[in-house]
mmCIF file of C-alpha atoms in Angstrom:
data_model
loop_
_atom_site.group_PDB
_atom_site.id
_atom_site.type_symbol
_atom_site.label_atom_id
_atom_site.label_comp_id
_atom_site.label_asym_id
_atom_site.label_seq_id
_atom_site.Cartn_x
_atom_site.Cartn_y
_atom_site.Cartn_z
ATOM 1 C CA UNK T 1 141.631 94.391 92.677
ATOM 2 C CA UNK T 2 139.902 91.790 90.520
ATOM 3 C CA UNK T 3 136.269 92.952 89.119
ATOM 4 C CA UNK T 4 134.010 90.318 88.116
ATOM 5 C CA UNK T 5 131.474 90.891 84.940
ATOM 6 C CA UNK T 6 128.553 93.185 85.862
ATOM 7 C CA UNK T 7 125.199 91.372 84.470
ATOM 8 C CA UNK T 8 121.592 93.706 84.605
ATOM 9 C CA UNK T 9 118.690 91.753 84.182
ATOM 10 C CA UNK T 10 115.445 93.497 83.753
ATOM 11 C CA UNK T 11 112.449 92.080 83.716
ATOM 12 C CA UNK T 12 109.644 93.362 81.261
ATOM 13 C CA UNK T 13 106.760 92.616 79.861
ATOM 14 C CA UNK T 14 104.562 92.539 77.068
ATOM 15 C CA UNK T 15 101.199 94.258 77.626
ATOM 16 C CA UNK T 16 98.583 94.441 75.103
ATOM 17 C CA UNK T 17 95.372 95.003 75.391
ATOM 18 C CA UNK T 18 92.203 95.008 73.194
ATOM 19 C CA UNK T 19 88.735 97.015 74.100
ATOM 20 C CA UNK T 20 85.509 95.235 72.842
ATOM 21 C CA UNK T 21 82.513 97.289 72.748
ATOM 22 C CA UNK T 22 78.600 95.841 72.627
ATOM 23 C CA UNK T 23 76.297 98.378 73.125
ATOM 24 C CA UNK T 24 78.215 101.485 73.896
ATOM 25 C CA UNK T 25 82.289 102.545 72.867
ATOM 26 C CA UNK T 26 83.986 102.471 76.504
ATOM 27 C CA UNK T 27 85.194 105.979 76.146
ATOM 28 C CA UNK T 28 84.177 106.506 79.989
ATOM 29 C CA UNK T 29 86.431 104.240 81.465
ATOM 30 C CA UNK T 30 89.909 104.454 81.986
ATOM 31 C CA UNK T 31 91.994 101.797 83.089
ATOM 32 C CA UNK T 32 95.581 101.905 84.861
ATOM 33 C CA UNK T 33 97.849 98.835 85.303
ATOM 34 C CA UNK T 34 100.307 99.134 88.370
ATOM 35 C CA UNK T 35 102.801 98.253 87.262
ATOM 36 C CA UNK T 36 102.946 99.142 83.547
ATOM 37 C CA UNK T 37 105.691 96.540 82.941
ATOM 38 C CA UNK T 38 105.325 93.898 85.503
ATOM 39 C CA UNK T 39 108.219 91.189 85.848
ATOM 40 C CA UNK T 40 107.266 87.112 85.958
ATOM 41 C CA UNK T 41 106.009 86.506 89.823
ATOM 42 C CA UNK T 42 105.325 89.933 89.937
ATOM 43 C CA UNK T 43 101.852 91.048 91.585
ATOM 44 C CA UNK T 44 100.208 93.642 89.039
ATOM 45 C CA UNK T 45 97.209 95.451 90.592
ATOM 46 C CA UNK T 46 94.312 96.971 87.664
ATOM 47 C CA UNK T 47 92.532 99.831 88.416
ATOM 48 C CA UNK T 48 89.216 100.924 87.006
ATOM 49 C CA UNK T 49 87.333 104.681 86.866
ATOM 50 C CA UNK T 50 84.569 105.635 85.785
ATOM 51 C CA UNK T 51 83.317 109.054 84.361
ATOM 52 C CA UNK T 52 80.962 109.786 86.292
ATOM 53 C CA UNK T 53 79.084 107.940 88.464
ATOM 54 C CA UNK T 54 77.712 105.268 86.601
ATOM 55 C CA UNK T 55 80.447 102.726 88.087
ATOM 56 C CA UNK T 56 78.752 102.054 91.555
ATOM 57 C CA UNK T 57 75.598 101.324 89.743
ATOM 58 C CA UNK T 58 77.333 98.829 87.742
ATOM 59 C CA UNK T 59 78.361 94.859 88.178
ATOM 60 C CA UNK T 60 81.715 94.361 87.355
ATOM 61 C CA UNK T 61 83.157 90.965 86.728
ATOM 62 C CA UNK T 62 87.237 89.980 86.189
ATOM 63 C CA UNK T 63 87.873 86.786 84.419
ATOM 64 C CA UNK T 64 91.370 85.768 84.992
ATOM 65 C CA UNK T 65 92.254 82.702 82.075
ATOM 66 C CA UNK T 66 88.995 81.966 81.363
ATOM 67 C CA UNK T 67 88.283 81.765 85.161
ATOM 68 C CA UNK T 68 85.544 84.472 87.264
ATOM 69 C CA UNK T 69 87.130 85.514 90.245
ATOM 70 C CA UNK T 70 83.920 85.721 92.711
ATOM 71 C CA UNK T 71 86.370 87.538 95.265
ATOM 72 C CA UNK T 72 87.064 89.963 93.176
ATOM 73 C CA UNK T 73 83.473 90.763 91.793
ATOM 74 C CA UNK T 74 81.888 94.048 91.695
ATOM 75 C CA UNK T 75 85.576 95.802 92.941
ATOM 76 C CA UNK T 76 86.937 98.051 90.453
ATOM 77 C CA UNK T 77 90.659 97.100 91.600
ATOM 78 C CA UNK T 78 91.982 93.284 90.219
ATOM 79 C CA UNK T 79 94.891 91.860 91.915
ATOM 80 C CA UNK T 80 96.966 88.680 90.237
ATOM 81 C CA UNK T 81 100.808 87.723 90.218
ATOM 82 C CA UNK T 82 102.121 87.208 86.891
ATOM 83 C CA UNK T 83 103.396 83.508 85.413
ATOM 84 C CA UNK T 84 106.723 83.067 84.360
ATOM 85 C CA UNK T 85 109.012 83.755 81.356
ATOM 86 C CA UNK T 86 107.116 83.169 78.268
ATOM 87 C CA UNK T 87 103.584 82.468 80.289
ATOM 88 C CA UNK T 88 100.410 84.261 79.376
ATOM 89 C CA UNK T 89 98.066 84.902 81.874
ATOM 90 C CA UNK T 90 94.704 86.768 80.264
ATOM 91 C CA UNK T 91 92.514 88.856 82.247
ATOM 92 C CA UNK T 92 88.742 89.621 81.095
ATOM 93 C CA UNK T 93 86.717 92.576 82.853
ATOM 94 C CA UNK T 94 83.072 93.239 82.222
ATOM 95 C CA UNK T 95 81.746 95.812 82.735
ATOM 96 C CA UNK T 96 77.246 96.229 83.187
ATOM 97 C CA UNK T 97 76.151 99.594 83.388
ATOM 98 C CA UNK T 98 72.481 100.223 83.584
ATOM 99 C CA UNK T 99 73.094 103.543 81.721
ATOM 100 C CA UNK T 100 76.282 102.790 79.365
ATOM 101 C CA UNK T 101 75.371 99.250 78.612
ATOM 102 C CA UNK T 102 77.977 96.542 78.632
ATOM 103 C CA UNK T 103 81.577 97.215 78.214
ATOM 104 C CA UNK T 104 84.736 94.619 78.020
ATOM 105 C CA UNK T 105 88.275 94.688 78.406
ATOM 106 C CA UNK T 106 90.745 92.485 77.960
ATOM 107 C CA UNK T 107 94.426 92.817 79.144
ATOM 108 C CA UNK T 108 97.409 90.141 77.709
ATOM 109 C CA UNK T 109 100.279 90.047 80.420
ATOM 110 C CA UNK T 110 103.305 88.087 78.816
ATOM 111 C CA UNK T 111 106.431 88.708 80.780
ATOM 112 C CA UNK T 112 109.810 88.920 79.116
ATOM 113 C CA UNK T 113 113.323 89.158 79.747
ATOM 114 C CA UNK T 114 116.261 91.790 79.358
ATOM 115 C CA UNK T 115 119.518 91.110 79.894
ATOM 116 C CA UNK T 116 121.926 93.769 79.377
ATOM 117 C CA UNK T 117 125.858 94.398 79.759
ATOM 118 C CA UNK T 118 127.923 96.801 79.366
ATOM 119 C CA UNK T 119 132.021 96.771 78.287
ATOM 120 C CA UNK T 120 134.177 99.719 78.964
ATOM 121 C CA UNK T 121 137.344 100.365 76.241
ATOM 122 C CA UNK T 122 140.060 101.041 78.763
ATOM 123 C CA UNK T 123 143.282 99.205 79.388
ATOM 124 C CA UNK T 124 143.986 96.308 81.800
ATOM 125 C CA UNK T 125 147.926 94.455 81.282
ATOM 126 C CA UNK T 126 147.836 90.913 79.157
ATOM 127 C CA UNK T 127 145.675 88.073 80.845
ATOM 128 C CA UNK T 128 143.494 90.628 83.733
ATOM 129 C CA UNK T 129 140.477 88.258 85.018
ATOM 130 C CA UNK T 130 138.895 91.118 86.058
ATOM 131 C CA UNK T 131 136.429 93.563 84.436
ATOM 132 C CA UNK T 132 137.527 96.640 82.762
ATOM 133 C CA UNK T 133 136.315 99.383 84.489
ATOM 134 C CA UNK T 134 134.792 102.432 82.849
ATOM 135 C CA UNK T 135 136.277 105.807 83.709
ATOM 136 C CA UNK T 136 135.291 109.066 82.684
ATOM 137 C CA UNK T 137 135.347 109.970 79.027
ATOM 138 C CA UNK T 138 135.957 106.399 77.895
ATOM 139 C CA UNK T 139 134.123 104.849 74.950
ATOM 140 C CA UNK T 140 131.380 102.578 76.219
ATOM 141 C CA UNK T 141 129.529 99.364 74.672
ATOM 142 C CA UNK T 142 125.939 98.631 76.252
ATOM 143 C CA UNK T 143 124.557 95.203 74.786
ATOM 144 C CA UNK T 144 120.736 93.920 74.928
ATOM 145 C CA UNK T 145 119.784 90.369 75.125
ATOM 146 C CA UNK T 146 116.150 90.534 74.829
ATOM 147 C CA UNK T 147 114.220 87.161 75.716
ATOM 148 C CA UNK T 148 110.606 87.792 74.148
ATOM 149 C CA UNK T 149 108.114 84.747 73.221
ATOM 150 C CA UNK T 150 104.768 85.512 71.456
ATOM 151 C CA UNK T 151 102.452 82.495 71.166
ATOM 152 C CA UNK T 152 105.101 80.433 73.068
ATOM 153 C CA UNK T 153 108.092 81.248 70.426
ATOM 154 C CA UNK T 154 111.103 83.157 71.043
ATOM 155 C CA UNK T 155 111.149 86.427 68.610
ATOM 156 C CA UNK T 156 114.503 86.582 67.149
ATOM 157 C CA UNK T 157 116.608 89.901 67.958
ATOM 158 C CA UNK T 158 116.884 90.933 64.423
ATOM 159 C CA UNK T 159 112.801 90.921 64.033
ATOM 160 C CA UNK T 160 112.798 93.458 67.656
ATOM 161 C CA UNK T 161 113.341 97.380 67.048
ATOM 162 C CA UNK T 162 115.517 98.708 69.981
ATOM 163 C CA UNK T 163 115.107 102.480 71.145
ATOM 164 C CA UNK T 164 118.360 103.702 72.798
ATOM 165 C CA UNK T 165 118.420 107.029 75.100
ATOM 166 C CA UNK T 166 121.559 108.069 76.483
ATOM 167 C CA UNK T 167 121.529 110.133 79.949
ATOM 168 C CA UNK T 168 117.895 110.769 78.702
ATOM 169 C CA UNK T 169 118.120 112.069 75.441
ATOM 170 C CA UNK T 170 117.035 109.849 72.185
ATOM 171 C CA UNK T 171 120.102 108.574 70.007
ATOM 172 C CA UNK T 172 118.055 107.542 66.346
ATOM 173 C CA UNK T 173 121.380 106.807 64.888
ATOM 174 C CA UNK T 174 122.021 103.662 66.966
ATOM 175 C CA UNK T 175 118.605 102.822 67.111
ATOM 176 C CA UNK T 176 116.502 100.509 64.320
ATOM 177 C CA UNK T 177 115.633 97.031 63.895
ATOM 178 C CA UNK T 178 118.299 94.871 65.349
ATOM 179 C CA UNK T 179 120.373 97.132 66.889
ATOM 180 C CA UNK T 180 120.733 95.791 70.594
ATOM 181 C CA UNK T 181 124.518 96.646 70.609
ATOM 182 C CA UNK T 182 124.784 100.716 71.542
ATOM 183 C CA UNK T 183 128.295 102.129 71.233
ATOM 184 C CA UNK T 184 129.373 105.923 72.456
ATOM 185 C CA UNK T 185 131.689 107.928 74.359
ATOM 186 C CA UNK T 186 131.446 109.195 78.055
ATOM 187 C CA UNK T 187 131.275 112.332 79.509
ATOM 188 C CA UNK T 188 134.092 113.039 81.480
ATOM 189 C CA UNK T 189 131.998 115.531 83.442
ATOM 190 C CA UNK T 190 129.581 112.908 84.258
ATOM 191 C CA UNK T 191 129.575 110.552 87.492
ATOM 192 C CA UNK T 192 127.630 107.933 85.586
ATOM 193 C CA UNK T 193 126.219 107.026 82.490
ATOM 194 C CA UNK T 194 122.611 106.347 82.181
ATOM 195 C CA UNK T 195 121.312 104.277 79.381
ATOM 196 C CA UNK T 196 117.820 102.803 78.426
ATOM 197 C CA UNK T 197 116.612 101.131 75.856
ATOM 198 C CA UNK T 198 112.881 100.215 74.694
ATOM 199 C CA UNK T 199 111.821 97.357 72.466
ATOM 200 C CA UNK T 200 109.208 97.521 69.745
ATOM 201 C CA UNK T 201 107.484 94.312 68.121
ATOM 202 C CA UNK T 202 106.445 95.952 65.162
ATOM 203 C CA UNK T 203 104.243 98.884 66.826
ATOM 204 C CA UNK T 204 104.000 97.041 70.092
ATOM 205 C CA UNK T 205 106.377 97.839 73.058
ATOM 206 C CA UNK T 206 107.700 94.249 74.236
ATOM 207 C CA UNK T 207 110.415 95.326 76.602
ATOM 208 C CA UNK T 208 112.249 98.345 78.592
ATOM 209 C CA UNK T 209 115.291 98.277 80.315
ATOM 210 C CA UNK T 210 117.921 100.516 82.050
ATOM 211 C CA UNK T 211 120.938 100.747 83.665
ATOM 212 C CA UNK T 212 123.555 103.062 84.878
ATOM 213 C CA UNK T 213 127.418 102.581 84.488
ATOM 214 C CA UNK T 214 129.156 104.468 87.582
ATOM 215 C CA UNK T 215 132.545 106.046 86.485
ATOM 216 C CA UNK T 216 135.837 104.769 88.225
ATOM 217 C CA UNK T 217 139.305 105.979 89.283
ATOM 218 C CA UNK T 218 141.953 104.829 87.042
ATOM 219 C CA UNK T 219 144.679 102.929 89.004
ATOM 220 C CA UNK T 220 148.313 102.561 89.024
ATOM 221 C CA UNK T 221 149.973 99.003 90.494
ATOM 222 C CA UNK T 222 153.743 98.358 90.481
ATOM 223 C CA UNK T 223 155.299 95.255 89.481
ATOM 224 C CA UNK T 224 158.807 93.971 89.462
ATOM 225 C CA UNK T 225 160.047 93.586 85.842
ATOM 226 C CA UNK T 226 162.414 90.866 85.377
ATOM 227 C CA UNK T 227 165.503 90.745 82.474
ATOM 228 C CA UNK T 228 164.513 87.265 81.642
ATOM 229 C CA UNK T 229 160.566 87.029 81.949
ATOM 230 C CA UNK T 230 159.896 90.323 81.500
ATOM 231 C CA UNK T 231 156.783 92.403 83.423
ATOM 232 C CA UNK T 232 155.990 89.471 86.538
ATOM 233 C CA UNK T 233 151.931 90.572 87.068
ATOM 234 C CA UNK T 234 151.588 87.884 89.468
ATOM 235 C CA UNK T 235 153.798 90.060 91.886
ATOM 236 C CA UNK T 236 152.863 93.524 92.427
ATOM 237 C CA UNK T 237 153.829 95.759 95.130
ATOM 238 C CA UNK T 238 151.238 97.030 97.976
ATOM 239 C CA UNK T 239 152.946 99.766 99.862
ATOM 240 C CA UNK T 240 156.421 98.016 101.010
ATOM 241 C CA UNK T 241 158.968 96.512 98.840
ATOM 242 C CA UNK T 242 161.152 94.834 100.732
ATOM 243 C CA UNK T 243 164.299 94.364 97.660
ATOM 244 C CA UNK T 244 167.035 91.835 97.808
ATOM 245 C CA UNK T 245 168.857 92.736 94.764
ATOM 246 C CA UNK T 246 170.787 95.687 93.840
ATOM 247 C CA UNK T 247 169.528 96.791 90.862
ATOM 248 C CA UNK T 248 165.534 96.369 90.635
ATOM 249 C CA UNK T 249 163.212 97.817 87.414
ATOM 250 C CA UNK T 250 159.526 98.578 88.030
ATOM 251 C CA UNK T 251 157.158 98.880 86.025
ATOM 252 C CA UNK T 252 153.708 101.081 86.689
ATOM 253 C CA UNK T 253 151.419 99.724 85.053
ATOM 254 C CA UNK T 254 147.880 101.633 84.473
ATOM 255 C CA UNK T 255 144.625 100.008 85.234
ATOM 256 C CA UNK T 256 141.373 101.335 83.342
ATOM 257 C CA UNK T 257 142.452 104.102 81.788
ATOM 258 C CA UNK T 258 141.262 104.896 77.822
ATOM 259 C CA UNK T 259 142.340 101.446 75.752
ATOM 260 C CA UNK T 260 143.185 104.591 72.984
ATOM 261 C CA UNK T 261 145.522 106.572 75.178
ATOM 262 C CA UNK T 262 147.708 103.841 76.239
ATOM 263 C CA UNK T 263 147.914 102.590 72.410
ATOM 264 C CA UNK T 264 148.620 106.133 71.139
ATOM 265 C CA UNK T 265 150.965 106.926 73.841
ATOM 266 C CA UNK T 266 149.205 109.695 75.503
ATOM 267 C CA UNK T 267 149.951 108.811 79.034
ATOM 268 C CA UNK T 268 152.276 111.168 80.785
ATOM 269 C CA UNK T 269 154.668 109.388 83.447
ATOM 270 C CA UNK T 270 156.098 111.502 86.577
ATOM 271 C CA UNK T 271 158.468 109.792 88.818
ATOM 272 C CA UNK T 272 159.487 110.933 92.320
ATOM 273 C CA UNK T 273 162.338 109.392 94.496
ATOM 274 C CA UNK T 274 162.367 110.786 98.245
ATOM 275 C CA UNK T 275 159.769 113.681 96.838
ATOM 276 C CA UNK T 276 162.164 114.138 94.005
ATOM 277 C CA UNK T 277 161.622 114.408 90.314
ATOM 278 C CA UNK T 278 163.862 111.460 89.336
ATOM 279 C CA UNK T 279 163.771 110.021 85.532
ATOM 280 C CA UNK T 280 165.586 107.119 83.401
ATOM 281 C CA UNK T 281 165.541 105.795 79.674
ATOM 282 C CA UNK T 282 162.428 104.266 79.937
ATOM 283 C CA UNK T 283 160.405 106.386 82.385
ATOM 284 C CA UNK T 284 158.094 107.888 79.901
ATOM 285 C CA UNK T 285 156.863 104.017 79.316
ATOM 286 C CA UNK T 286 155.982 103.886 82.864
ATOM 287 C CA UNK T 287 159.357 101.805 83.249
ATOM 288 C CA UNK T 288 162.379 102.929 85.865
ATOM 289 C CA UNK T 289 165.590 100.803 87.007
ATOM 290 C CA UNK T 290 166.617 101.546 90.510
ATOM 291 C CA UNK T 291 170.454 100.439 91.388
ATOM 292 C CA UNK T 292 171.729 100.840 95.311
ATOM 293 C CA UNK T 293 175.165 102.477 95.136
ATOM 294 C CA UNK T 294 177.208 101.642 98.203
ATOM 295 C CA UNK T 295 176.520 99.670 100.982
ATOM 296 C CA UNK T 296 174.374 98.608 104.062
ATOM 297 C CA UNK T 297 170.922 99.130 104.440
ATOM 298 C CA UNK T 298 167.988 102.070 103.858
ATOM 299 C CA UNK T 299 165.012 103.377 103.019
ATOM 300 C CA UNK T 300 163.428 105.274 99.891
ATOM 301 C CA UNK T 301 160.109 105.991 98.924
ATOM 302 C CA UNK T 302 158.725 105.293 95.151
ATOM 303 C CA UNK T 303 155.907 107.612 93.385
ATOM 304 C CA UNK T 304 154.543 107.683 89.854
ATOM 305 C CA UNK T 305 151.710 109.555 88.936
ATOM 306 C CA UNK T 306 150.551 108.710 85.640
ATOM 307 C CA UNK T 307 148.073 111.475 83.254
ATOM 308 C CA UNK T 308 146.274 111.159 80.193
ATOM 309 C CA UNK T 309 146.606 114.136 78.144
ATOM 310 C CA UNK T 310 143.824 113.627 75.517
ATOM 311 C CA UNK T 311 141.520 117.157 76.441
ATOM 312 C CA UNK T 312 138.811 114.616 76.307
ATOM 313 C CA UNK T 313 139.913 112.791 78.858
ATOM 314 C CA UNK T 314 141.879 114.574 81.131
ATOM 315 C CA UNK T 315 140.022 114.260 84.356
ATOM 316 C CA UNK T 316 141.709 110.519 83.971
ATOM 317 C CA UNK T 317 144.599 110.210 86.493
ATOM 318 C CA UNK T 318 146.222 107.975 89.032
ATOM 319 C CA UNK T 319 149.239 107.981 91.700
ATOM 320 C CA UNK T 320 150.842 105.313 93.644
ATOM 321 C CA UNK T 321 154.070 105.536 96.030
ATOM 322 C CA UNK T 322 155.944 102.386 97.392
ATOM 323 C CA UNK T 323 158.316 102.404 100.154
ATOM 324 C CA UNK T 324 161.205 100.382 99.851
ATOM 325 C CA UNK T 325 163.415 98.697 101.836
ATOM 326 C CA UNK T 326 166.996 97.512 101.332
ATOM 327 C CA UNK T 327 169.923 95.816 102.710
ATOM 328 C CA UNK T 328 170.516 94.657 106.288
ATOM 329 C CA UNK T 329 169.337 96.289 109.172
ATOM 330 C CA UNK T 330 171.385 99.528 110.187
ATOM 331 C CA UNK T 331 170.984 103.312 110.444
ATOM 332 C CA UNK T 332 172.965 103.840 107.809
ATOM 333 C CA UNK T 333 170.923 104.846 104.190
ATOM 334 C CA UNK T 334 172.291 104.320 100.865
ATOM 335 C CA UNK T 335 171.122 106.382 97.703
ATOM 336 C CA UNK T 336 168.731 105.114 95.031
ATOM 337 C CA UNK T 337 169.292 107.252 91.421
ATOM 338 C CA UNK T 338 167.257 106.297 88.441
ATOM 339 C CA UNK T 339 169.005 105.014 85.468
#
């Protein structure tokens, strides 16, 4: 089972906004963008209250670039859709009270882009187009590609602060300016992995993003190992093995368990034959020769189960059987032993 790249894009944006006062601080209104973070072509709605009644005595005006909306006059709710990456789109609100005076407000939507991947350390065989999955208790590597332009320029990564939280709880360690690349270890307990990370522009938050990494089943795949050419990954076995020779080595190979385990040889191998315990030389490498002894044709049934013994990651663990098939057709059944 091939697994392409996972990609999460979040859209964010930058929000800032400046209060002007002219006759009276605007300490009575409070103001409530929906939503906080809007993505580009995203339809933000701006709410306005008043303490107080003074509100429905007042004329209220939105300005969006430079423009009056008369649709929107005297209504203390604004509607727009956002531009796209890297647009600005400014929106003006003026408020004329008859007993707080005149009070402005202007909001700066600039929508930017997150994109953000993560890369599990576990252990697919020599060229695997797929993606490695993460399992429990595996090290993990989250990176952010932020996308954030201020007057029309892109702000390089290493001018951004990034913010990491991990399953909700603040890591400062792996946080700082230009540190969009979070590494750390999985729970094994844990179903999934939850990360999020907020960007700072100096004091100003420019982007948020999240994503959670579910946790997969290991797997265990046999292939035929050949004398010559060694492991052959382009044929592995899916339940019947139908064998034409009369000696045949498998190999079970493991698929996403901890890159660290299979390098420090903490996998544990367990072969059956016919619901046996059966072993050979290189068992304990995942790697078992099968000879037919005498003659005609049979059936046996394969099983590996494959553990990793690291306390850390023991809840890592995977089983496969294969049912083989050999010689002519007949009722009579030779005997497999592992060598």
């Amino acid at each position: 089972m091939l697994h392409k790249i996972s990609l999460v894009i979040i859209w964010v944006l930058l929000s800032a906004s400046v209060a002007y006062a002219q006759s009276i601080a605007p300490d009575p209104v409070q103001y409530t963008v929906i939503p906080e973070q809007p993505g580009p072509g995203e339809q933000v709605t701006i709410e306005v209250d008043g303490v107080g009644q003074f509100l429905g005595n007042s004329t209220i005006t939105w300005q969006q670039d430079g423009k009056i909306i008369e649709a929107a006059g005297n209504s203390p709710t604004f509607r727009f859709t956002t531009g796209g990456v890297g647009s600005v789109t400014r929106i003006h609100l003026k408020i004329d009270s008859p007993t707080q005076g005149l009070i402005t407000h202007d909001f700066v939507f600039n929508p930017s882009v997150v994109n953000m991947i993560w890369e599990a350390d576990t252990y697919t065989p020599t060229l695997y187009k797929g993606k490695s999955l993460y399992t429990a208790g595996s090290p993990l590597k989250v990176v952010a590609y932020p996308t954030v332009y201020i007057n029309g320029s892109v702000v390089p990564t290493s001018k951004l602060s990034f913010q990491w939280r991990h399953n909700d709880t603040p890591d400062p360690s792996s946080s700082g300016l230009g540190k969009n690349i979070f590494l750390f270890v999985g729970d094994q307990l844990q179903p999934e992995e939850d990360v999020s990370v907020t960007i700072y522009l100096g004091a100003t938050i420019v982007a948020k993003g999240d994503m959670a990494i579910p946790a997969s089943s290991p797997e265990v795949i046999f292939y035929p190992q050949d004398p010559l050419r060694g492991e052959l990954l382009g044929s592995g076995f899916q339940g019947t093995a139908q064998l034409t020779q009369t000696e045949t080595t498998f190999k079970a190979e493991p698929y996403f368990f901890s890159a660290s385990a299979v390098r420090n040889s903490k996998l544990q191998y367990n072969w059956t034959l016919n619901d046996q315990e059966t072993t050979g030389p290189d068992a304990s490498r995942g790697v078992l020769t099968l000879r037919q002894t005498g003659s005609g044709a049979g059936a046996a049934d394969l099983g590996v189960s494959i553990q990793n013994t690291l306390s850390s990651q023991f809840i890592q663990a995977a089983n496969a059987g294969l049912h083989l098939i050999f010689g002519q057709s007949g009722s009579a059944f030779s005997s497999f032993f592992g060598l």
